[in-house]
PDB file of C-alpha atoms in Angstrom:
ATOM      1  CA  MET A   1      54.202   8.834   1.370  1.00  0.00           C
ATOM      2  CA  ILE A   2      52.764  10.332   4.558  1.00  0.00           C
ATOM      3  CA  HIS A   3      54.472   9.303   7.788  1.00  0.00           C
ATOM      4  CA  GLY A   4      53.137   8.563  11.260  1.00  0.00           C
ATOM      5  CA  ALA A   5      52.906  10.796  14.312  1.00  0.00           C
ATOM      6  CA  GLU A   6      56.098   9.662  16.040  1.00  0.00           C
ATOM      7  CA  ALA A   7      58.200   9.586  12.889  1.00  0.00           C
ATOM      8  CA  ASP A   8      59.380  11.625   9.929  1.00  0.00           C
ATOM      9  CA  SER A   9      60.014  10.795   6.281  1.00  0.00           C
ATOM     10  CA  SER A  10      63.063   8.703   7.175  1.00  0.00           C
ATOM     11  CA  MET A  11      60.709   5.902   8.256  1.00  0.00           C
ATOM     12  CA  PHE A  12      60.164   5.188   4.557  1.00  0.00           C
ATOM     13  CA  GLU A  13      63.816   4.856   3.505  1.00  0.00           C
ATOM     14  CA  ALA A  14      63.789   1.068   3.117  1.00  0.00           C
ATOM     15  CA  LEU A  15      60.293   1.024   1.600  1.00  0.00           C
ATOM     16  CA  MET A  16      61.234   3.688  -0.929  1.00  0.00           C
ATOM     17  CA  GLY A  17      64.256   1.632  -1.919  1.00  0.00           C
ATOM     18  CA  ALA A  18      62.054  -1.423  -2.424  1.00  0.00           C
ATOM     19  CA  LEU A  19      59.667   0.497  -4.705  1.00  0.00           C
ATOM     20  CA  ALA A  20      62.072   2.808  -6.530  1.00  0.00           C
ATOM     21  CA  MET A  21      62.697   0.455  -9.464  1.00  0.00           C
ATOM     22  CA  ASP A  22      59.021   0.537 -10.409  1.00  0.00           C
ATOM     23  CA  PHE A  23      57.785   3.941  -9.245  1.00  0.00           C
ATOM     24  CA  SER A  24      58.874   7.510  -8.634  1.00  0.00           C
ATOM     25  CA  VAL A  25      58.639   7.710  -4.857  1.00  0.00           C
ATOM     26  CA  VAL A  26      58.420  10.847  -2.718  1.00  0.00           C
ATOM     27  CA  ALA A  27      58.271  11.065   1.074  1.00  0.00           C
ATOM     28  CA  TYR A  28      58.165  14.376   2.915  1.00  0.00           C
ATOM     29  CA  ASP A  29      58.340  15.731   6.457  1.00  0.00           C
ATOM     30  CA  GLN A  30      55.103  17.106   7.903  1.00  0.00           C
ATOM     31  CA  ARG A  31      54.988  20.219  10.044  1.00  0.00           C
ATOM     32  CA  ASP A  32      57.112  19.916  13.184  1.00  0.00           C
ATOM     33  CA  SER A  33      58.798  16.846  11.720  1.00  0.00           C
ATOM     34  CA  GLY A  34      62.233  16.081  10.338  1.00  0.00           C
ATOM     35  CA  ARG A  35      63.769  18.904   8.334  1.00  0.00           C
ATOM     36  CA  THR A  36      60.567  20.898   7.842  1.00  0.00           C
ATOM     37  CA  GLU A  37      60.542  24.371   9.380  1.00  0.00           C
ATOM     38  CA  ASN A  38      57.223  26.024  10.196  1.00  0.00           C
ATOM     39  CA  SER A  39      55.773  28.752  12.382  1.00  0.00           C
ATOM     40  CA  ASP A  40      54.475  28.142  15.902  1.00  0.00           C
ATOM     41  CA  THR A  41      50.871  28.474  14.688  1.00  0.00           C
ATOM     42  CA  GLU A  42      48.526  25.654  15.694  1.00  0.00           C
ATOM     43  CA  TYR A  43      47.290  23.424  12.860  1.00  0.00           C
ATOM     44  CA  GLY A  44      44.972  20.502  12.241  1.00  0.00           C
ATOM     45  CA  LEU A  45      44.343  17.626   9.857  1.00  0.00           C
ATOM     46  CA  VAL A  46      42.894  19.948   7.225  1.00  0.00           C
ATOM     47  CA  ASP A  47      46.076  22.028   7.193  1.00  0.00           C
ATOM     48  CA  LEU A  48      48.254  18.929   6.911  1.00  0.00           C
ATOM     49  CA  ALA A  49      46.074  17.552   4.114  1.00  0.00           C
ATOM     50  CA  ASP A  50      46.268  20.861   2.264  1.00  0.00           C
ATOM     51  CA  ASP A  51      50.060  20.788   2.667  1.00  0.00           C
ATOM     52  CA  ALA A  52      50.116  17.382   0.987  1.00  0.00           C
ATOM     53  CA  ALA A  53      47.859  18.586  -1.827  1.00  0.00           C
ATOM     54  CA  ASP A  54      50.123  21.577  -2.457  1.00  0.00           C
ATOM     55  CA  LEU A  55      53.155  19.289  -2.579  1.00  0.00           C
ATOM     56  CA  ILE A  56      51.490  16.963  -5.076  1.00  0.00           C
ATOM     57  CA  ARG A  57      50.481  19.875  -7.297  1.00  0.00           C
ATOM     58  CA  ASN A  58      54.001  21.291  -7.211  1.00  0.00           C
ATOM     59  CA  ILE A  59      55.554  17.947  -8.094  1.00  0.00           C
ATOM     60  CA  ALA A  60      52.914  17.289 -10.743  1.00  0.00           C
ATOM     61  CA  GLY A  61      53.600  20.651 -12.311  1.00  0.00           C
ATOM     62  CA  ALA A  62      57.257  19.759 -12.630  1.00  0.00           C
ATOM     63  CA  SER A  63      56.714  16.212 -13.889  1.00  0.00           C
ATOM     64  CA  GLY A  64      53.708  16.649 -16.141  1.00  0.00           C
ATOM     65  CA  ALA A  65      51.528  14.329 -14.060  1.00  0.00           C
ATOM     66  CA  SER A  66      48.203  15.481 -12.659  1.00  0.00           C
ATOM     67  CA  ARG A  67      47.732  13.096  -9.745  1.00  0.00           C
ATOM     68  CA  ALA A  68      49.715  10.906  -7.364  1.00  0.00           C
ATOM     69  CA  ASN A  69      49.266   7.583  -5.659  1.00  0.00           C
ATOM     70  CA  VAL A  70      49.132   8.331  -1.934  1.00  0.00           C
ATOM     71  CA  TYR A  71      50.185   6.052   0.925  1.00  0.00           C
ATOM     72  CA  GLY A  72      49.497   7.199   4.468  1.00  0.00           C
ATOM     73  CA  THR A  73      50.278   5.096   7.509  1.00  0.00           C
ATOM     74  CA  SER A  74      48.785   5.478  11.004  1.00  0.00           C
ATOM     75  CA  PHE A  75      48.526   9.246  11.687  1.00  0.00           C
ATOM     76  CA  GLY A  76      49.568   9.686   8.068  1.00  0.00           C
ATOM     77  CA  GLY A  77      46.518   7.658   7.107  1.00  0.00           C
ATOM     78  CA  GLN A  78      44.361  10.223   8.881  1.00  0.00           C
ATOM     79  CA  ILE A  79      45.929  12.955   6.758  1.00  0.00           C
ATOM     80  CA  ALA A  80      45.501  10.841   3.629  1.00  0.00           C
ATOM     81  CA  GLN A  81      41.770  10.373   4.272  1.00  0.00           C
ATOM     82  CA  VAL A  82      41.233  14.124   4.544  1.00  0.00           C
ATOM     83  CA  LEU A  83      43.421  14.708   1.490  1.00  0.00           C
ATOM     84  CA  ALA A  84      41.437  12.247  -0.638  1.00  0.00           C
ATOM     85  CA  ALA A  85      38.114  13.807   0.419  1.00  0.00           C
ATOM     86  CA  ARG A  86      39.152  17.468   0.130  1.00  0.00           C
ATOM     87  CA  HIS A  87      41.347  17.149  -2.949  1.00  0.00           C
ATOM     88  CA  PRO A  88      40.116  14.153  -4.973  1.00  0.00           C
ATOM     89  CA  ASP A  89      41.600  15.715  -8.099  1.00  0.00           C
ATOM     90  CA  VAL A  90      45.185  15.081  -6.929  1.00  0.00           C
ATOM     91  CA  VAL A  91      44.797  11.497  -5.653  1.00  0.00           C
ATOM     92  CA  ASP A  92      44.886   8.653  -8.159  1.00  0.00           C
ATOM     93  CA  ARG A  93      45.047   5.639  -5.862  1.00  0.00           C
ATOM     94  CA  LEU A  94      44.929   5.651  -2.084  1.00  0.00           C
ATOM     95  CA  ILE A  95      46.648   3.266   0.321  1.00  0.00           C
ATOM     96  CA  LEU A  96      45.675   3.499   3.982  1.00  0.00           C
ATOM     97  CA  GLY A  97      47.886   1.471   6.305  1.00  0.00           C
ATOM     98  CA  SER A  98      47.480   0.743  10.018  1.00  0.00           C
ATOM     99  CA  THR A  99      45.040   3.610  10.450  1.00  0.00           C
ATOM    100  CA  TRP A 100      41.462   4.267  11.517  1.00  0.00           C
ATOM    101  CA  ARG A 101      38.490   6.384  10.497  1.00  0.00           C
ATOM    102  CA  VAL A 102      38.897  10.143  10.834  1.00  0.00           C
ATOM    103  CA  GLY A 103      36.656  11.387  13.628  1.00  0.00           C
ATOM    104  CA  ARG A 104      36.788   8.199  15.669  1.00  0.00           C
ATOM    105  CA  PRO A 105      38.841   8.766  18.847  1.00  0.00           C
ATOM    106  CA  VAL A 106      41.875   6.506  19.022  1.00  0.00           C
ATOM    107  CA  ALA A 107      40.960   5.955  22.685  1.00  0.00           C
ATOM    108  CA  GLU A 108      37.843   4.223  21.391  1.00  0.00           C
ATOM    109  CA  VAL A 109      39.788   2.193  18.837  1.00  0.00           C
ATOM    110  CA  ASN A 110      42.195   0.781  21.438  1.00  0.00           C
ATOM    111  CA  PRO A 111      41.587   2.082  24.978  1.00  0.00           C
ATOM    112  CA  GLN A 112      44.143  -0.250  26.576  1.00  0.00           C
ATOM    113  CA  ALA A 113      46.944   0.969  24.312  1.00  0.00           C
ATOM    114  CA  VAL A 114      46.078   4.632  24.796  1.00  0.00           C
ATOM    115  CA  GLN A 115      45.992   4.301  28.583  1.00  0.00           C
ATOM    116  CA  GLU A 116      49.227   2.330  28.785  1.00  0.00           C
ATOM    117  CA  LEU A 117      51.109   4.590  26.361  1.00  0.00           C
ATOM    118  CA  ALA A 118      49.955   7.670  28.253  1.00  0.00           C
ATOM    119  CA  ARG A 119      51.386   6.151  31.424  1.00  0.00           C
ATOM    120  CA  LEU A 120      54.668   5.168  29.779  1.00  0.00           C
ATOM    121  CA  ARG A 121      55.111   8.550  28.124  1.00  0.00           C
ATOM    122  CA  THR A 122      55.189  10.340  31.459  1.00  0.00           C
ATOM    123  CA  ASP A 123      58.845   9.256  31.414  1.00  0.00           C
ATOM    124  CA  ALA A 124      59.624   8.493  27.777  1.00  0.00           C
ATOM    125  CA  GLN A 125      63.366   8.470  28.369  1.00  0.00           C
ATOM    126  CA  ARG A 126      63.090   5.604  30.832  1.00  0.00           C
ATOM    127  CA  ASN A 127      60.186   3.776  29.178  1.00  0.00           C
ATOM    128  CA  ALA A 128      61.195   4.032  25.509  1.00  0.00           C
ATOM    129  CA  ALA A 129      61.840   0.294  25.197  1.00  0.00           C
ATOM    130  CA  ALA A 130      58.378  -0.525  26.553  1.00  0.00           C
ATOM    131  CA  ILE A 131      56.750   2.081  24.303  1.00  0.00           C
ATOM    132  CA  ALA A 132      58.481   0.566  21.289  1.00  0.00           C
ATOM    133  CA  THR A 133      56.825  -2.826  21.865  1.00  0.00           C
ATOM    134  CA  TRP A 134      53.494  -1.299  20.851  1.00  0.00           C
ATOM    135  CA  PHE A 135      54.957  -0.438  17.447  1.00  0.00           C
ATOM    136  CA  PHE A 136      57.440  -3.240  16.669  1.00  0.00           C
ATOM    137  CA  THR A 137      57.731  -6.937  17.471  1.00  0.00           C
ATOM    138  CA  GLN A 138      60.077  -7.909  20.278  1.00  0.00           C
ATOM    139  CA  ASP A 139      62.173  -9.995  17.886  1.00  0.00           C
ATOM    140  CA  TYR A 140      62.793  -6.947  15.712  1.00  0.00           C
ATOM    141  CA  LEU A 141      63.617  -4.743  18.687  1.00  0.00           C
ATOM    142  CA  SER A 142      66.127  -7.295  19.939  1.00  0.00           C
ATOM    143  CA  ALA A 143      67.846  -7.262  16.557  1.00  0.00           C
ATOM    144  CA  HIS A 144      67.518  -3.493  16.026  1.00  0.00           C
ATOM    145  CA  PRO A 145      67.625  -1.776  19.442  1.00  0.00           C
ATOM    146  CA  GLU A 146      68.473   1.522  17.752  1.00  0.00           C
ATOM    147  CA  VAL A 147      64.822   2.053  16.767  1.00  0.00           C
ATOM    148  CA  ILE A 148      63.967   2.459  20.448  1.00  0.00           C
ATOM    149  CA  GLU A 149      65.517   5.925  20.240  1.00  0.00           C
ATOM    150  CA  ILE A 150      62.520   7.056  18.174  1.00  0.00           C
ATOM    151  CA  PHE A 151      60.391   6.888  21.307  1.00  0.00           C
ATOM    152  CA  ARG A 152      62.559   8.838  23.743  1.00  0.00           C
ATOM    153  CA  GLY A 153      60.890  12.082  22.653  1.00  0.00           C
ATOM    154  CA  THR A 154      64.137  13.799  21.726  1.00  0.00           C
ATOM    155  CA  THR A 155      63.529  14.427  18.022  1.00  0.00           C
ATOM    156  CA  ARG A 156      60.988  17.222  18.641  1.00  0.00           C
ATOM    157  CA  SER A 157      60.907  20.147  21.042  1.00  0.00           C
ATOM    158  CA  ALA A 158      58.248  20.288  23.745  1.00  0.00           C
ATOM    159  CA  GLU A 159      56.381  22.913  21.714  1.00  0.00           C
ATOM    160  CA  GLN A 160      56.457  20.752  18.595  1.00  0.00           C
ATOM    161  CA  GLN A 161      55.235  17.725  20.511  1.00  0.00           C
ATOM    162  CA  LEU A 162      52.377  19.764  21.974  1.00  0.00           C
ATOM    163  CA  ARG A 163      51.241  21.019  18.568  1.00  0.00           C
ATOM    164  CA  ARG A 164      51.364  17.498  17.145  1.00  0.00           C
ATOM    165  CA  SER A 165      49.404  16.096  20.083  1.00  0.00           C
ATOM    166  CA  ARG A 166      46.569  18.557  19.488  1.00  0.00           C
ATOM    167  CA  VAL A 167      46.003  17.706  15.831  1.00  0.00           C
ATOM    168  CA  LEU A 168      43.479  14.946  16.502  1.00  0.00           C
ATOM    169  CA  VAL A 169      41.636  16.743  19.314  1.00  0.00           C
ATOM    170  CA  ASN A 170      39.120  18.375  16.955  1.00  0.00           C
ATOM    171  CA  PRO A 171      39.050  16.233  13.806  1.00  0.00           C
ATOM    172  CA  PRO A 172      37.235  17.579  10.758  1.00  0.00           C
ATOM    173  CA  SER A 173      34.036  16.132   9.422  1.00  0.00           C
ATOM    174  CA  ILE A 174      34.794  14.684   6.019  1.00  0.00           C
ATOM    175  CA  ASP A 175      32.527  13.525   3.219  1.00  0.00           C
ATOM    176  CA  PHE A 176      33.743  10.059   2.264  1.00  0.00           C
ATOM    177  CA  SER A 177      31.533  10.106  -0.824  1.00  0.00           C
ATOM    178  CA  ARG A 178      34.077  12.531  -2.288  1.00  0.00           C
ATOM    179  CA  VAL A 179      36.824   9.903  -2.110  1.00  0.00           C
ATOM    180  CA  SER A 180      37.019   8.775  -5.720  1.00  0.00           C
ATOM    181  CA  ALA A 181      40.445   7.136  -5.579  1.00  0.00           C
ATOM    182  CA  ARG A 182      40.695   3.381  -5.812  1.00  0.00           C
ATOM    183  CA  THR A 183      41.669   2.395  -2.301  1.00  0.00           C
ATOM    184  CA  LEU A 184      43.650  -0.306  -0.522  1.00  0.00           C
ATOM    185  CA  LEU A 185      43.231  -0.856   3.224  1.00  0.00           C
ATOM    186  CA  MET A 186      46.334  -2.531   4.645  1.00  0.00           C
ATOM    187  CA  ALA A 187      46.954  -3.837   8.169  1.00  0.00           C
ATOM    188  CA  GLY A 188      49.364  -6.155   9.950  1.00  0.00           C
ATOM    189  CA  THR A 189      48.175  -9.055  12.074  1.00  0.00           C
ATOM    190  CA  ARG A 190      50.639  -8.138  14.850  1.00  0.00           C
ATOM    191  CA  ASP A 191      49.639  -4.492  15.102  1.00  0.00           C
ATOM    192  CA  ARG A 192      49.183  -3.928  18.844  1.00  0.00           C
ATOM    193  CA  LEU A 193      48.240  -0.269  18.464  1.00  0.00           C
ATOM    194  CA  ILE A 194      45.561  -0.154  15.750  1.00  0.00           C
ATOM    195  CA  PRO A 195      43.638  -3.428  15.409  1.00  0.00           C
ATOM    196  CA  PRO A 196      43.249  -4.510  11.773  1.00  0.00           C
ATOM    197  CA  ALA A 197      39.471  -4.420  12.225  1.00  0.00           C
ATOM    198  CA  ALA A 198      39.649  -0.659  12.801  1.00  0.00           C
ATOM    199  CA  THR A 199      41.490  -0.185   9.513  1.00  0.00           C
ATOM    200  CA  PHE A 200      39.174  -2.477   7.568  1.00  0.00           C
ATOM    201  CA  GLU A 201      36.148  -0.685   9.048  1.00  0.00           C
ATOM    202  CA  LEU A 202      36.904   2.068   6.529  1.00  0.00           C
ATOM    203  CA  ALA A 203      35.485  -0.219   3.842  1.00  0.00           C
ATOM    204  CA  LYS A 204      32.057   0.865   5.116  1.00  0.00           C
ATOM    205  CA  ASP A 205      32.838   4.447   4.106  1.00  0.00           C
ATOM    206  CA  ILE A 206      35.070   4.087   1.039  1.00  0.00           C
ATOM    207  CA  ALA A 207      33.345   2.402  -1.877  1.00  0.00           C
ATOM    208  CA  ASN A 208      34.985  -0.723  -3.317  1.00  0.00           C
ATOM    209  CA  ALA A 209      38.020  -0.502  -1.037  1.00  0.00           C
ATOM    210  CA  ARG A 210      40.265  -3.542  -1.236  1.00  0.00           C
ATOM    211  CA  GLN A 211      41.728  -5.102   1.887  1.00  0.00           C
ATOM    212  CA  VAL A 212      45.000  -6.891   2.600  1.00  0.00           C
ATOM    213  CA  GLU A 213      46.220  -8.277   5.907  1.00  0.00           C
ATOM    214  CA  LEU A 214      49.966  -8.818   6.319  1.00  0.00           C
ATOM    215  CA  ALA A 215      50.706 -11.826   8.515  1.00  0.00           C
ATOM    216  CA  GLY A 216      53.202 -11.190  11.291  1.00  0.00           C
ATOM    217  CA  VAL A 217      53.611  -7.478  10.523  1.00  0.00           C
ATOM    218  CA  PRO A 218      53.357  -4.940  13.390  1.00  0.00           C
ATOM    219  CA  HIS A 219      52.240  -1.306  13.418  1.00  0.00           C
ATOM    220  CA  VAL A 220      55.349   0.133  11.773  1.00  0.00           C
ATOM    221  CA  GLY A 221      55.516  -2.239   8.831  1.00  0.00           C
ATOM    222  CA  PRO A 222      57.456   0.161   6.577  1.00  0.00           C
ATOM    223  CA  ILE A 223      60.437  -0.110   8.937  1.00  0.00           C
ATOM    224  CA  GLU A 224      60.194  -3.687  10.217  1.00  0.00           C
ATOM    225  CA  ALA A 225      58.876  -5.363   7.065  1.00  0.00           C
ATOM    226  CA  PRO A 226      59.464  -3.002   4.098  1.00  0.00           C
ATOM    227  CA  ASP A 227      59.598  -5.814   1.546  1.00  0.00           C
ATOM    228  CA  ARG A 228      56.233  -7.174   2.689  1.00  0.00           C
ATOM    229  CA  VAL A 229      54.651  -3.738   2.548  1.00  0.00           C
ATOM    230  CA  ALA A 230      56.246  -3.022  -0.834  1.00  0.00           C
ATOM    231  CA  GLN A 231      54.893  -6.291  -2.211  1.00  0.00           C
ATOM    232  CA  ALA A 232      51.344  -5.380  -1.192  1.00  0.00           C
ATOM    233  CA  VAL A 233      51.653  -1.815  -2.490  1.00  0.00           C
ATOM    234  CA  ARG A 234      53.122  -2.943  -5.806  1.00  0.00           C
ATOM    235  CA  ALA A 235      50.479  -5.631  -6.322  1.00  0.00           C
ATOM    236  CA  PHE A 236      47.682  -3.139  -5.719  1.00  0.00           C
ATOM    237  CA  LEU A 237      49.115  -0.478  -8.011  1.00  0.00           C
ATOM    238  CA  VAL A 238      49.773  -2.983 -10.796  1.00  0.00           C
ATOM    239  CA  LYS A 239      46.310  -4.555 -10.547  1.00  0.00           C
ATOM    240  CA  THR A 240      44.558  -1.193 -10.598  1.00  0.00           C
ATOM    241  CA  ALA A 241      46.686   0.407 -13.322  1.00  0.00           C
ATOM    242  CA  GLU A 242      44.627   2.037 -16.026  1.00  0.00           C
TER     243      GLU A 242
END
């Protein structure tokens, strides 16, 4: 599982629990995220995709498997696209959630959100609650105000935040014809950040991609609606099992 830009692997805790009875589930922290320690060298999507490929190969070597099913959400979906194109040999099935096509500026996908979030993030400490409404429903935030802390910008240093912010500035050109994995495109109807249409647009590039829209689910479905996401993931993996 490949997490989003604001998060770390802990965003998948509930989702992993919902899938653990049926699958071996691994989530990891990207560079400048969670418990991962890395140098201060700049990096891009290719580097993050190669990191994921190395992890899969290491785990496969220990387990006897050769490939993994990969789920990337939002920014993690960007990494997953590059991974599937650069390293098709390690990806069995691909699930892209709440994401958009690599190379398309997110400011083009949702200019209103980008402009408003840029304004709010000039004082993330004060505006964290408003920022959170772009990622979760208000009902969920009222019941779980602790998730607002994610958006105060305190989990990463200024240097880490800067490196992360630069990852999408110069996206790689990827050859989607190299994506051989059976693919599911998944989006929530209440995603205010990445419109479902932007996620489903990837069906133009990825042959025979399936699509599922989760009613009432916002951008961060794995946290707010883990059972709904798990149901869609499980159904896809079962239906496409060899």
